[in-house]
Amino acid sequence: MSNQDNTYLSPLKSLDEWEDDLLRRYPQPDAIAKDKEVDAFRNYKEPARDSVREFYRLNHQYQTFDFVMRKREEFLSFDRKEMTVWEAFDFLNQLVDDSDPDTDLSQFQHLLQTSEAVRADGHPDWMVLAGLMHDMGKVLCLFGEPQWAVVGDTFPVGCAYSDKIVYPEFFKENPDYNNEQYNSKYGIYTPNCGLKNVFMSWGHDEYIYHMMKDHLPEPALYMLRYHSFYAQHREQAYDHLLDEHDQQMFAWVKLFNSYDLYSKSAVPPDWEQLQPYYVNLVQKYLPQTLRF
Ligand SMILES: [Fe+2]
Ligand SMILES: [Fe+2]
């Protein structure tokens, strides 16, 4: 794909625009940020920006079952780059919001705010680490992937799209929508087969899950893998595919979502002061280098 195509296919001014829109859709903090009024987060009566709608139109049109298979093949061999976690954060920070560089926090600062909010509430250290790492997969953009293949709500492919997914009408343009193999309630799956057997739309969640899967406890891996699966963790739209174990693990995914969405504040965390804790934490769970 040429750069020009990529610009055309990248309607968001920055990846944060998608996350800002999530706050518009889901303004109620479930568990944290007790000190802030709900309204302080976003007025959900505002309509989505056109750029966000256009972003979802592309996402829903192009995330087919075959596309997911191709991207797994392409990226899950992790043969692009090898970096320490700290080099990887520097790399990720090359994703800057050129529309508003003064007010937006860097990707690393969002990650640190998430992990610090988890830590402040006394959750296990592996959940703090999940907070720190959960958006690392956005480096896919730096490997030339279009926005709609990196961020956005995720959903199962290979079966019918739920109308609880944001902008369900845009799925009509997806070739799988008319493919009989994929467009029934269960599609290629069986009732309550468990998410371990289900292919999700491709993006930063699936990528970071595979990168971390040998290193973190299972609840942390669920948080990484399904943190953008709003149709399930907010809407329970795919209970017919989850098994009982998934249902238990989704309590963690739900808990994590509060920290992801509602920990943003304009004040950047004091990295100097926090560094020793995080150096230790990373050392405890992760190898010297990560492969991308
Ligand atoms: Fe994310
Ligand atoms: Fe996030």
PDB file of C-alpha atoms and ligand atoms in Angstrom:
ATOM      1  CA  MET A   1       0.000   0.000   0.000  1.00  0.00           C
ATOM      2  CA  SER A   2       1.467   3.375  -0.953  1.00  0.00           C
ATOM      3  CA  ASN A   3       1.765   6.277   1.450  1.00  0.00           C
ATOM      4  CA  GLN A   4      -0.850   8.151  -0.483  1.00  0.00           C
ATOM      5  CA  ASP A   5      -3.353   5.329  -0.041  1.00  0.00           C
ATOM      6  CA  ASN A   6      -2.473   5.282   3.597  1.00  0.00           C
ATOM      7  CA  THR A   7      -3.281   8.959   4.061  1.00  0.00           C
ATOM      8  CA  TYR A   8      -6.570   8.473   2.305  1.00  0.00           C
ATOM      9  CA  LEU A   9      -7.291   5.483   4.520  1.00  0.00           C
ATOM     10  CA  SER A  10      -6.357   7.305   7.733  1.00  0.00           C
ATOM     11  CA  PRO A  11      -9.124   9.788   8.473  1.00  0.00           C
ATOM     12  CA  LEU A  12      -8.255  10.303  12.149  1.00  0.00           C
ATOM     13  CA  LYS A  13      -5.975  13.232  12.948  1.00  0.00           C
ATOM     14  CA  SER A  14      -4.472  11.025  15.617  1.00  0.00           C
ATOM     15  CA  LEU A  15      -5.230   7.627  17.117  1.00  0.00           C
ATOM     16  CA  ASP A  16      -6.469   9.470  20.208  1.00  0.00           C
ATOM     17  CA  GLU A  17      -9.509  10.611  18.276  1.00  0.00           C
ATOM     18  CA  TRP A  18     -10.866   7.059  18.450  1.00  0.00           C
ATOM     19  CA  GLU A  19     -10.310   6.925  22.194  1.00  0.00           C
ATOM     20  CA  ASP A  20     -11.864  10.352  22.694  1.00  0.00           C
ATOM     21  CA  ASP A  21     -14.920   9.031  20.906  1.00  0.00           C
ATOM     22  CA  LEU A  22     -15.055   6.041  23.256  1.00  0.00           C
ATOM     23  CA  LEU A  23     -15.409   8.510  26.111  1.00  0.00           C
ATOM     24  CA  ARG A  24     -18.308  10.114  24.301  1.00  0.00           C
ATOM     25  CA  ARG A  25     -19.971   6.702  23.900  1.00  0.00           C
ATOM     26  CA  TYR A  26     -19.157   5.403  27.350  1.00  0.00           C
ATOM     27  CA  PRO A  27     -18.968   8.386  29.689  1.00  0.00           C
ATOM     28  CA  GLN A  28     -19.779   6.501  32.891  1.00  0.00           C
ATOM     29  CA  PRO A  29     -16.728   5.490  34.796  1.00  0.00           C
ATOM     30  CA  ASP A  30     -17.560   2.078  36.239  1.00  0.00           C
ATOM     31  CA  ALA A  31     -15.094   1.839  39.012  1.00  0.00           C
ATOM     32  CA  ILE A  32     -12.600   4.658  39.291  1.00  0.00           C
ATOM     33  CA  ALA A  33     -12.093   8.388  39.031  1.00  0.00           C
ATOM     34  CA  LYS A  34     -14.404   8.943  41.971  1.00  0.00           C
ATOM     35  CA  ASP A  35     -13.046  12.443  42.337  1.00  0.00           C
ATOM     36  CA  LYS A  36     -14.276  13.541  38.896  1.00  0.00           C
ATOM     37  CA  GLU A  37     -17.742  14.329  37.669  1.00  0.00           C
ATOM     38  CA  VAL A  38     -18.923  12.164  34.798  1.00  0.00           C
ATOM     39  CA  ASP A  39     -19.390  15.287  32.700  1.00  0.00           C
ATOM     40  CA  ALA A  40     -15.762  16.114  33.100  1.00  0.00           C
ATOM     41  CA  PHE A  41     -15.019  13.230  30.741  1.00  0.00           C
ATOM     42  CA  ARG A  42     -17.208  13.979  27.753  1.00  0.00           C
ATOM     43  CA  ASN A  43     -20.636  15.027  26.696  1.00  0.00           C
ATOM     44  CA  TYR A  44     -22.065  11.902  25.068  1.00  0.00           C
ATOM     45  CA  LYS A  45     -24.885  13.881  23.448  1.00  0.00           C
ATOM     46  CA  GLU A  46     -22.424  15.338  21.005  1.00  0.00           C
ATOM     47  CA  PRO A  47     -22.407  13.449  17.712  1.00  0.00           C
ATOM     48  CA  ALA A  48     -19.280  11.604  16.654  1.00  0.00           C
ATOM     49  CA  ARG A  49     -16.900  13.552  14.481  1.00  0.00           C
ATOM     50  CA  ASP A  50     -17.041  12.841  10.754  1.00  0.00           C
ATOM     51  CA  SER A  51     -13.466  11.610  10.865  1.00  0.00           C
ATOM     52  CA  VAL A  52     -14.450   8.985  13.451  1.00  0.00           C
ATOM     53  CA  ARG A  53     -17.424   7.833  11.373  1.00  0.00           C
ATOM     54  CA  GLU A  54     -15.208   7.584   8.305  1.00  0.00           C
ATOM     55  CA  PHE A  55     -12.665   5.648  10.324  1.00  0.00           C
ATOM     56  CA  TYR A  56     -15.334   3.104  11.355  1.00  0.00           C
ATOM     57  CA  ARG A  57     -16.657   2.876   7.823  1.00  0.00           C
ATOM     58  CA  LEU A  58     -13.227   1.758   6.617  1.00  0.00           C
ATOM     59  CA  ASN A  59     -12.700  -0.526   9.596  1.00  0.00           C
ATOM     60  CA  HIS A  60     -16.021  -2.318   9.144  1.00  0.00           C
ATOM     61  CA  GLN A  61     -15.641  -2.605   5.384  1.00  0.00           C
ATOM     62  CA  TYR A  62     -12.136  -4.050   5.329  1.00  0.00           C
ATOM     63  CA  GLN A  63     -11.883  -6.241   8.446  1.00  0.00           C
ATOM     64  CA  THR A  64     -12.846  -9.498   6.752  1.00  0.00           C
ATOM     65  CA  PHE A  65     -12.025 -13.012   7.892  1.00  0.00           C
ATOM     66  CA  ASP A  66      -9.395 -13.290   5.124  1.00  0.00           C
ATOM     67  CA  PHE A  67      -7.863  -9.962   6.067  1.00  0.00           C
ATOM     68  CA  VAL A  68      -7.450 -11.155   9.670  1.00  0.00           C
ATOM     69  CA  MET A  69      -5.774 -14.352   8.463  1.00  0.00           C
ATOM     70  CA  ARG A  70      -3.348 -12.378   6.290  1.00  0.00           C
ATOM     71  CA  LYS A  71      -2.404  -9.984   9.072  1.00  0.00           C
ATOM     72  CA  ARG A  72      -1.822 -12.795  11.560  1.00  0.00           C
ATOM     73  CA  GLU A  73       0.481 -14.417   9.056  1.00  0.00           C
ATOM     74  CA  GLU A  74       2.261 -11.147   8.395  1.00  0.00           C
ATOM     75  CA  PHE A  75       2.766  -9.897  11.942  1.00  0.00           C
ATOM     76  CA  LEU A  76       2.690 -12.846  14.328  1.00  0.00           C
ATOM     77  CA  SER A  77       6.069 -14.073  13.160  1.00  0.00           C
ATOM     78  CA  PHE A  78       7.576 -11.063  14.981  1.00  0.00           C
ATOM     79  CA  ASP A  79      10.513 -10.753  12.627  1.00  0.00           C
ATOM     80  CA  ARG A  80      10.588  -6.971  12.128  1.00  0.00           C
ATOM     81  CA  LYS A  81      12.472  -5.515  15.030  1.00  0.00           C
ATOM     82  CA  GLU A  82      13.916  -6.393  18.402  1.00  0.00           C
ATOM     83  CA  MET A  83      13.884  -3.776  21.176  1.00  0.00           C
ATOM     84  CA  THR A  84      14.057  -3.468  24.926  1.00  0.00           C
ATOM     85  CA  VAL A  85      10.773  -2.342  26.470  1.00  0.00           C
ATOM     86  CA  TRP A  86      12.246   1.126  26.950  1.00  0.00           C
ATOM     87  CA  GLU A  87      13.411   1.398  23.348  1.00  0.00           C
ATOM     88  CA  ALA A  88       9.954   0.249  22.339  1.00  0.00           C
ATOM     89  CA  PHE A  89       8.297   3.095  24.268  1.00  0.00           C
ATOM     90  CA  ASP A  90      10.578   5.597  22.512  1.00  0.00           C
ATOM     91  CA  PHE A  91       9.613   4.005  19.215  1.00  0.00           C
ATOM     92  CA  LEU A  92       5.890   4.133  20.082  1.00  0.00           C
ATOM     93  CA  ASN A  93       6.200   7.794  21.024  1.00  0.00           C
ATOM     94  CA  GLN A  94       6.973   8.613  17.411  1.00  0.00           C
ATOM     95  CA  LEU A  95       3.203   8.448  17.043  1.00  0.00           C
ATOM     96  CA  VAL A  96       2.421  12.074  17.757  1.00  0.00           C
ATOM     97  CA  ASP A  97      -0.738  14.031  17.323  1.00  0.00           C
ATOM     98  CA  ASP A  98       0.207  16.758  14.887  1.00  0.00           C
ATOM     99  CA  SER A  99      -3.185  18.433  15.170  1.00  0.00           C
ATOM    100  CA  ASP A 100      -2.664  19.458  18.774  1.00  0.00           C
ATOM    101  CA  PRO A 101       0.830  18.749  20.035  1.00  0.00           C
ATOM    102  CA  ASP A 102       0.577  21.002  23.102  1.00  0.00           C
ATOM    103  CA  THR A 103      -2.337  19.490  24.932  1.00  0.00           C
ATOM    104  CA  ASP A 104      -2.038  15.815  24.094  1.00  0.00           C
ATOM    105  CA  LEU A 105      -0.058  13.408  26.189  1.00  0.00           C
ATOM    106  CA  SER A 106       2.336  11.038  24.492  1.00  0.00           C
ATOM    107  CA  GLN A 107       1.404   7.388  24.063  1.00  0.00           C
ATOM    108  CA  PHE A 108       3.797   6.518  26.857  1.00  0.00           C
ATOM    109  CA  GLN A 109       2.148   9.022  29.191  1.00  0.00           C
ATOM    110  CA  HIS A 110      -1.280   7.471  28.519  1.00  0.00           C
ATOM    111  CA  LEU A 111       0.166   4.062  29.318  1.00  0.00           C
ATOM    112  CA  LEU A 112       1.770   5.355  32.478  1.00  0.00           C
ATOM    113  CA  GLN A 113      -1.428   7.066  33.625  1.00  0.00           C
ATOM    114  CA  THR A 114      -3.302   3.816  33.094  1.00  0.00           C
ATOM    115  CA  SER A 115      -0.761   1.741  34.994  1.00  0.00           C
ATOM    116  CA  GLU A 116      -0.498   4.297  37.793  1.00  0.00           C
ATOM    117  CA  ALA A 117      -4.278   4.353  38.232  1.00  0.00           C
ATOM    118  CA  VAL A 118      -4.243   0.543  38.484  1.00  0.00           C
ATOM    119  CA  ARG A 119      -1.395   0.674  40.981  1.00  0.00           C
ATOM    120  CA  ALA A 120      -3.054   3.386  43.101  1.00  0.00           C
ATOM    121  CA  ASP A 121      -6.022   1.065  43.636  1.00  0.00           C
ATOM    122  CA  GLY A 122      -3.783  -1.715  44.942  1.00  0.00           C
ATOM    123  CA  HIS A 123      -4.320  -4.256  42.147  1.00  0.00           C
ATOM    124  CA  PRO A 124      -1.737  -7.011  41.466  1.00  0.00           C
ATOM    125  CA  ASP A 125       1.514  -5.896  39.852  1.00  0.00           C
ATOM    126  CA  TRP A 126       0.848  -7.899  36.671  1.00  0.00           C
ATOM    127  CA  MET A 127      -2.261  -5.772  36.158  1.00  0.00           C
ATOM    128  CA  VAL A 128      -0.103  -2.660  36.540  1.00  0.00           C
ATOM    129  CA  LEU A 129       2.152  -4.109  33.843  1.00  0.00           C
ATOM    130  CA  ALA A 130      -0.851  -4.831  31.622  1.00  0.00           C
ATOM    131  CA  GLY A 131      -1.736  -1.145  32.018  1.00  0.00           C
ATOM    132  CA  LEU A 132       1.760  -0.147  30.971  1.00  0.00           C
ATOM    133  CA  MET A 133       1.863  -2.411  27.920  1.00  0.00           C
ATOM    134  CA  HIS A 134      -1.734  -2.513  26.668  1.00  0.00           C
ATOM    135  CA  ASP A 135      -1.364  -0.038  23.790  1.00  0.00           C
ATOM    136  CA  MET A 136       2.150  -0.994  22.711  1.00  0.00           C
ATOM    137  CA  GLY A 137       0.574  -2.723  19.710  1.00  0.00           C
ATOM    138  CA  LYS A 138      -0.117   0.697  18.215  1.00  0.00           C
ATOM    139  CA  VAL A 139       3.425   0.474  16.822  1.00  0.00           C
ATOM    140  CA  LEU A 140       1.651  -1.317  13.961  1.00  0.00           C
ATOM    141  CA  CYS A 141       0.949   2.195  12.618  1.00  0.00           C
ATOM    142  CA  LEU A 142       4.689   2.785  12.494  1.00  0.00           C
ATOM    143  CA  PHE A 143       5.052  -0.339  10.385  1.00  0.00           C
ATOM    144  CA  GLY A 144       2.794   1.335   7.803  1.00  0.00           C
ATOM    145  CA  GLU A 145      -0.554  -0.152   8.820  1.00  0.00           C
ATOM    146  CA  PRO A 146      -3.641   2.044   8.319  1.00  0.00           C
ATOM    147  CA  GLN A 147      -5.508   3.290  11.392  1.00  0.00           C
ATOM    148  CA  TRP A 148      -8.508   1.007  10.821  1.00  0.00           C
ATOM    149  CA  ALA A 149      -6.193  -2.030  11.072  1.00  0.00           C
ATOM    150  CA  VAL A 150      -4.640  -0.873  14.350  1.00  0.00           C
ATOM    151  CA  VAL A 151      -7.286   0.742  16.562  1.00  0.00           C
ATOM    152  CA  GLY A 152     -11.084   0.790  16.817  1.00  0.00           C
ATOM    153  CA  ASP A 153     -13.502  -1.520  18.606  1.00  0.00           C
ATOM    154  CA  THR A 154     -12.708  -5.155  17.914  1.00  0.00           C
ATOM    155  CA  PHE A 155     -15.247  -7.900  17.123  1.00  0.00           C
ATOM    156  CA  PRO A 156     -15.302 -11.562  16.077  1.00  0.00           C
ATOM    157  CA  VAL A 157     -14.906 -12.352  12.384  1.00  0.00           C
ATOM    158  CA  GLY A 158     -16.226 -15.545  10.777  1.00  0.00           C
ATOM    159  CA  CYS A 159     -19.747 -15.075  12.172  1.00  0.00           C
ATOM    160  CA  ALA A 160     -22.524 -12.463  12.034  1.00  0.00           C
ATOM    161  CA  TYR A 161     -21.637  -8.953  13.191  1.00  0.00           C
ATOM    162  CA  SER A 162     -23.668  -7.871  16.181  1.00  0.00           C
ATOM    163  CA  ASP A 163     -25.800  -4.776  15.832  1.00  0.00           C
ATOM    164  CA  LYS A 164     -24.371  -3.753  19.214  1.00  0.00           C
ATOM    165  CA  ILE A 165     -21.069  -2.947  17.506  1.00  0.00           C
ATOM    166  CA  VAL A 166     -20.731   0.774  16.883  1.00  0.00           C
ATOM    167  CA  TYR A 167     -22.028   1.766  13.393  1.00  0.00           C
ATOM    168  CA  PRO A 168     -23.296  -1.728  12.475  1.00  0.00           C
ATOM    169  CA  GLU A 169     -24.707  -0.392   9.192  1.00  0.00           C
ATOM    170  CA  PHE A 170     -21.177  -0.062   7.811  1.00  0.00           C
ATOM    171  CA  PHE A 171     -20.761  -3.849   7.824  1.00  0.00           C
ATOM    172  CA  LYS A 172     -23.036  -4.039   4.777  1.00  0.00           C
ATOM    173  CA  GLU A 173     -20.009  -3.051   2.693  1.00  0.00           C
ATOM    174  CA  ASN A 174     -17.943  -5.922   4.100  1.00  0.00           C
ATOM    175  CA  PRO A 175     -17.884  -8.898   1.677  1.00  0.00           C
ATOM    176  CA  ASP A 176     -18.305 -11.310   4.625  1.00  0.00           C
ATOM    177  CA  TYR A 177     -21.704  -9.749   5.273  1.00  0.00           C
ATOM    178  CA  ASN A 178     -23.085 -11.633   2.286  1.00  0.00           C
ATOM    179  CA  ASN A 179     -20.951 -14.748   2.652  1.00  0.00           C
ATOM    180  CA  GLU A 180     -23.115 -17.621   3.886  1.00  0.00           C
ATOM    181  CA  GLN A 181     -20.154 -19.285   5.519  1.00  0.00           C
ATOM    182  CA  TYR A 182     -19.700 -16.298   7.823  1.00  0.00           C
ATOM    183  CA  ASN A 183     -22.985 -14.457   8.172  1.00  0.00           C
ATOM    184  CA  SER A 184     -25.053 -16.693  10.460  1.00  0.00           C
ATOM    185  CA  LYS A 185     -25.188 -16.205  14.237  1.00  0.00           C
ATOM    186  CA  TYR A 186     -22.464 -18.805  14.842  1.00  0.00           C
ATOM    187  CA  GLY A 187     -20.804 -18.777  11.423  1.00  0.00           C
ATOM    188  CA  ILE A 188     -17.749 -21.052  11.563  1.00  0.00           C
ATOM    189  CA  TYR A 189     -18.056 -21.417  15.359  1.00  0.00           C
ATOM    190  CA  THR A 190     -20.190 -23.534  17.679  1.00  0.00           C
ATOM    191  CA  PRO A 191     -22.330 -22.384  20.633  1.00  0.00           C
ATOM    192  CA  ASN A 192     -20.172 -21.222  23.571  1.00  0.00           C
ATOM    193  CA  CYS A 193     -17.041 -22.599  21.929  1.00  0.00           C
ATOM    194  CA  GLY A 194     -14.905 -20.160  23.928  1.00  0.00           C
ATOM    195  CA  LEU A 195     -12.978 -17.134  22.693  1.00  0.00           C
ATOM    196  CA  LYS A 196      -9.800 -19.188  22.404  1.00  0.00           C
ATOM    197  CA  ASN A 197     -11.420 -20.618  19.268  1.00  0.00           C
ATOM    198  CA  VAL A 198     -12.678 -17.300  17.925  1.00  0.00           C
ATOM    199  CA  PHE A 199     -10.786 -14.991  15.550  1.00  0.00           C
ATOM    200  CA  MET A 200     -11.077 -11.302  16.385  1.00  0.00           C
ATOM    201  CA  SER A 201     -10.744  -8.383  13.990  1.00  0.00           C
ATOM    202  CA  TRP A 202      -7.090  -7.462  13.610  1.00  0.00           C
ATOM    203  CA  GLY A 203      -5.512  -4.662  15.617  1.00  0.00           C
ATOM    204  CA  HIS A 204      -3.270  -3.580  18.453  1.00  0.00           C
ATOM    205  CA  ASP A 205      -5.013  -5.812  21.015  1.00  0.00           C
ATOM    206  CA  GLU A 206      -4.361  -9.117  19.279  1.00  0.00           C
ATOM    207  CA  TYR A 207      -0.800  -8.126  18.420  1.00  0.00           C
ATOM    208  CA  ILE A 208       0.234  -7.210  21.978  1.00  0.00           C
ATOM    209  CA  TYR A 209      -1.512 -10.319  23.342  1.00  0.00           C
ATOM    210  CA  HIS A 210       0.658 -12.556  21.189  1.00  0.00           C
ATOM    211  CA  MET A 211       3.767 -10.602  22.120  1.00  0.00           C
ATOM    212  CA  MET A 212       3.050 -11.020  25.847  1.00  0.00           C
ATOM    213  CA  LYS A 213       1.368 -14.414  25.997  1.00  0.00           C
ATOM    214  CA  ASP A 214       4.294 -16.318  27.513  1.00  0.00           C
ATOM    215  CA  HIS A 215       5.024 -13.693  30.140  1.00  0.00           C
ATOM    216  CA  LEU A 216       1.903 -12.533  31.971  1.00  0.00           C
ATOM    217  CA  PRO A 217      -0.799 -14.310  34.010  1.00  0.00           C
ATOM    218  CA  GLU A 218      -4.000 -15.190  32.211  1.00  0.00           C
ATOM    219  CA  PRO A 219      -6.227 -12.336  33.485  1.00  0.00           C
ATOM    220  CA  ALA A 220      -3.622  -9.839  32.230  1.00  0.00           C
ATOM    221  CA  LEU A 221      -3.617 -11.556  28.846  1.00  0.00           C
ATOM    222  CA  TYR A 222      -7.408 -11.265  28.632  1.00  0.00           C
ATOM    223  CA  MET A 223      -7.092  -7.542  29.402  1.00  0.00           C
ATOM    224  CA  LEU A 224      -4.564  -7.076  26.609  1.00  0.00           C
ATOM    225  CA  ARG A 225      -6.400  -9.171  24.060  1.00  0.00           C
ATOM    226  CA  TYR A 226      -9.950  -7.923  24.595  1.00  0.00           C
ATOM    227  CA  HIS A 227      -9.619  -4.373  25.894  1.00  0.00           C
ATOM    228  CA  SER A 228     -11.194  -2.945  22.691  1.00  0.00           C
ATOM    229  CA  PHE A 229     -13.937  -5.612  22.493  1.00  0.00           C
ATOM    230  CA  TYR A 230     -16.607  -3.131  23.624  1.00  0.00           C
ATOM    231  CA  ALA A 231     -19.435  -5.138  22.052  1.00  0.00           C
ATOM    232  CA  GLN A 232     -18.739  -7.797  24.668  1.00  0.00           C
ATOM    233  CA  HIS A 233     -17.288  -6.139  27.753  1.00  0.00           C
ATOM    234  CA  ARG A 234     -19.841  -3.288  27.600  1.00  0.00           C
ATOM    235  CA  GLU A 235     -22.732  -4.788  25.643  1.00  0.00           C
ATOM    236  CA  GLN A 236     -22.542  -8.579  26.219  1.00  0.00           C
ATOM    237  CA  ALA A 237     -23.321  -9.054  22.531  1.00  0.00           C
ATOM    238  CA  TYR A 238     -21.363 -12.293  22.127  1.00  0.00           C
ATOM    239  CA  ASP A 239     -22.390 -14.311  25.188  1.00  0.00           C
ATOM    240  CA  HIS A 240     -23.274 -17.091  22.729  1.00  0.00           C
ATOM    241  CA  LEU A 241     -19.590 -17.553  21.832  1.00  0.00           C
ATOM    242  CA  LEU A 242     -18.004 -17.125  25.279  1.00  0.00           C
ATOM    243  CA  ASP A 243     -17.547 -20.143  27.521  1.00  0.00           C
ATOM    244  CA  GLU A 244     -17.796 -20.038  31.291  1.00  0.00           C
ATOM    245  CA  HIS A 245     -14.103 -19.418  31.729  1.00  0.00           C
ATOM    246  CA  ASP A 246     -14.247 -16.409  29.379  1.00  0.00           C
ATOM    247  CA  GLN A 247     -17.143 -15.032  31.432  1.00  0.00           C
ATOM    248  CA  GLN A 248     -15.048 -15.211  34.593  1.00  0.00           C
ATOM    249  CA  MET A 249     -12.042 -13.630  32.899  1.00  0.00           C
ATOM    250  CA  PHE A 250     -14.174 -10.818  31.483  1.00  0.00           C
ATOM    251  CA  ALA A 251     -14.653  -9.456  34.983  1.00  0.00           C
ATOM    252  CA  TRP A 252     -10.973  -8.512  34.697  1.00  0.00           C
ATOM    253  CA  VAL A 253     -11.403  -7.067  31.203  1.00  0.00           C
ATOM    254  CA  LYS A 254     -14.264  -4.902  32.462  1.00  0.00           C
ATOM    255  CA  LEU A 255     -12.275  -3.770  35.462  1.00  0.00           C
ATOM    256  CA  PHE A 256      -9.335  -2.914  33.243  1.00  0.00           C
ATOM    257  CA  ASN A 257     -11.482  -0.867  30.872  1.00  0.00           C
ATOM    258  CA  SER A 258     -12.213   1.703  33.592  1.00  0.00           C
ATOM    259  CA  TYR A 259      -8.530   2.389  33.976  1.00  0.00           C
ATOM    260  CA  ASP A 260      -7.949   2.539  30.243  1.00  0.00           C
ATOM    261  CA  LEU A 261     -10.772   4.996  29.550  1.00  0.00           C
ATOM    262  CA  TYR A 262     -10.955   7.119  32.655  1.00  0.00           C
ATOM    263  CA  SER A 263      -7.412   7.584  33.887  1.00  0.00           C
ATOM    264  CA  LYS A 264      -6.556  10.348  31.412  1.00  0.00           C
ATOM    265  CA  SER A 265      -5.625  13.618  32.998  1.00  0.00           C
ATOM    266  CA  ALA A 266      -3.795  16.635  31.638  1.00  0.00           C
ATOM    267  CA  VAL A 267      -1.030  16.282  34.199  1.00  0.00           C
ATOM    268  CA  PRO A 268       1.735  13.988  32.963  1.00  0.00           C
ATOM    269  CA  PRO A 269       3.057  11.479  35.506  1.00  0.00           C
ATOM    270  CA  ASP A 270       6.461  12.183  37.022  1.00  0.00           C
ATOM    271  CA  TRP A 271       8.583   9.600  35.227  1.00  0.00           C
ATOM    272  CA  GLU A 272      11.816  10.431  37.097  1.00  0.00           C
ATOM    273  CA  GLN A 273      10.175   9.439  40.320  1.00  0.00           C
ATOM    274  CA  LEU A 274       8.362   6.386  38.961  1.00  0.00           C
ATOM    275  CA  GLN A 275      11.190   4.914  36.925  1.00  0.00           C
ATOM    276  CA  PRO A 276      12.768   2.634  39.562  1.00  0.00           C
ATOM    277  CA  TYR A 277       9.442   0.901  40.257  1.00  0.00           C
ATOM    278  CA  TYR A 278       8.780   0.257  36.566  1.00  0.00           C
ATOM    279  CA  VAL A 279      12.308  -0.886  35.769  1.00  0.00           C
ATOM    280  CA  ASN A 280      11.846  -3.515  38.464  1.00  0.00           C
ATOM    281  CA  LEU A 281       8.389  -4.490  37.310  1.00  0.00           C
ATOM    282  CA  VAL A 282       9.460  -4.947  33.700  1.00  0.00           C
ATOM    283  CA  GLN A 283      12.451  -6.984  34.833  1.00  0.00           C
ATOM    284  CA  LYS A 284      10.261  -9.222  36.958  1.00  0.00           C
ATOM    285  CA  TYR A 285       8.004 -10.365  34.105  1.00  0.00           C
ATOM    286  CA  LEU A 286       9.497  -9.551  30.724  1.00  0.00           C
ATOM    287  CA  PRO A 287      12.577 -10.753  28.837  1.00  0.00           C
ATOM    288  CA  GLN A 288      15.519  -8.429  28.067  1.00  0.00           C
ATOM    289  CA  THR A 289      14.160  -7.632  24.624  1.00  0.00           C
ATOM    290  CA  LEU A 290      10.815  -7.902  22.884  1.00  0.00           C
ATOM    291  CA  ARG A 291      10.371  -8.995  19.298  1.00  0.00           C
ATOM    292  CA  PHE A 292       8.097  -6.984  17.026  1.00  0.00           C
TER     293      PHE A 292
HETATM  294 FE    FE B   1      -5.926   0.147  23.313  1.00  0.00          FE
HETATM  295 FE    FE B   2      -5.444   2.568  26.024  1.00  0.00          FE
END
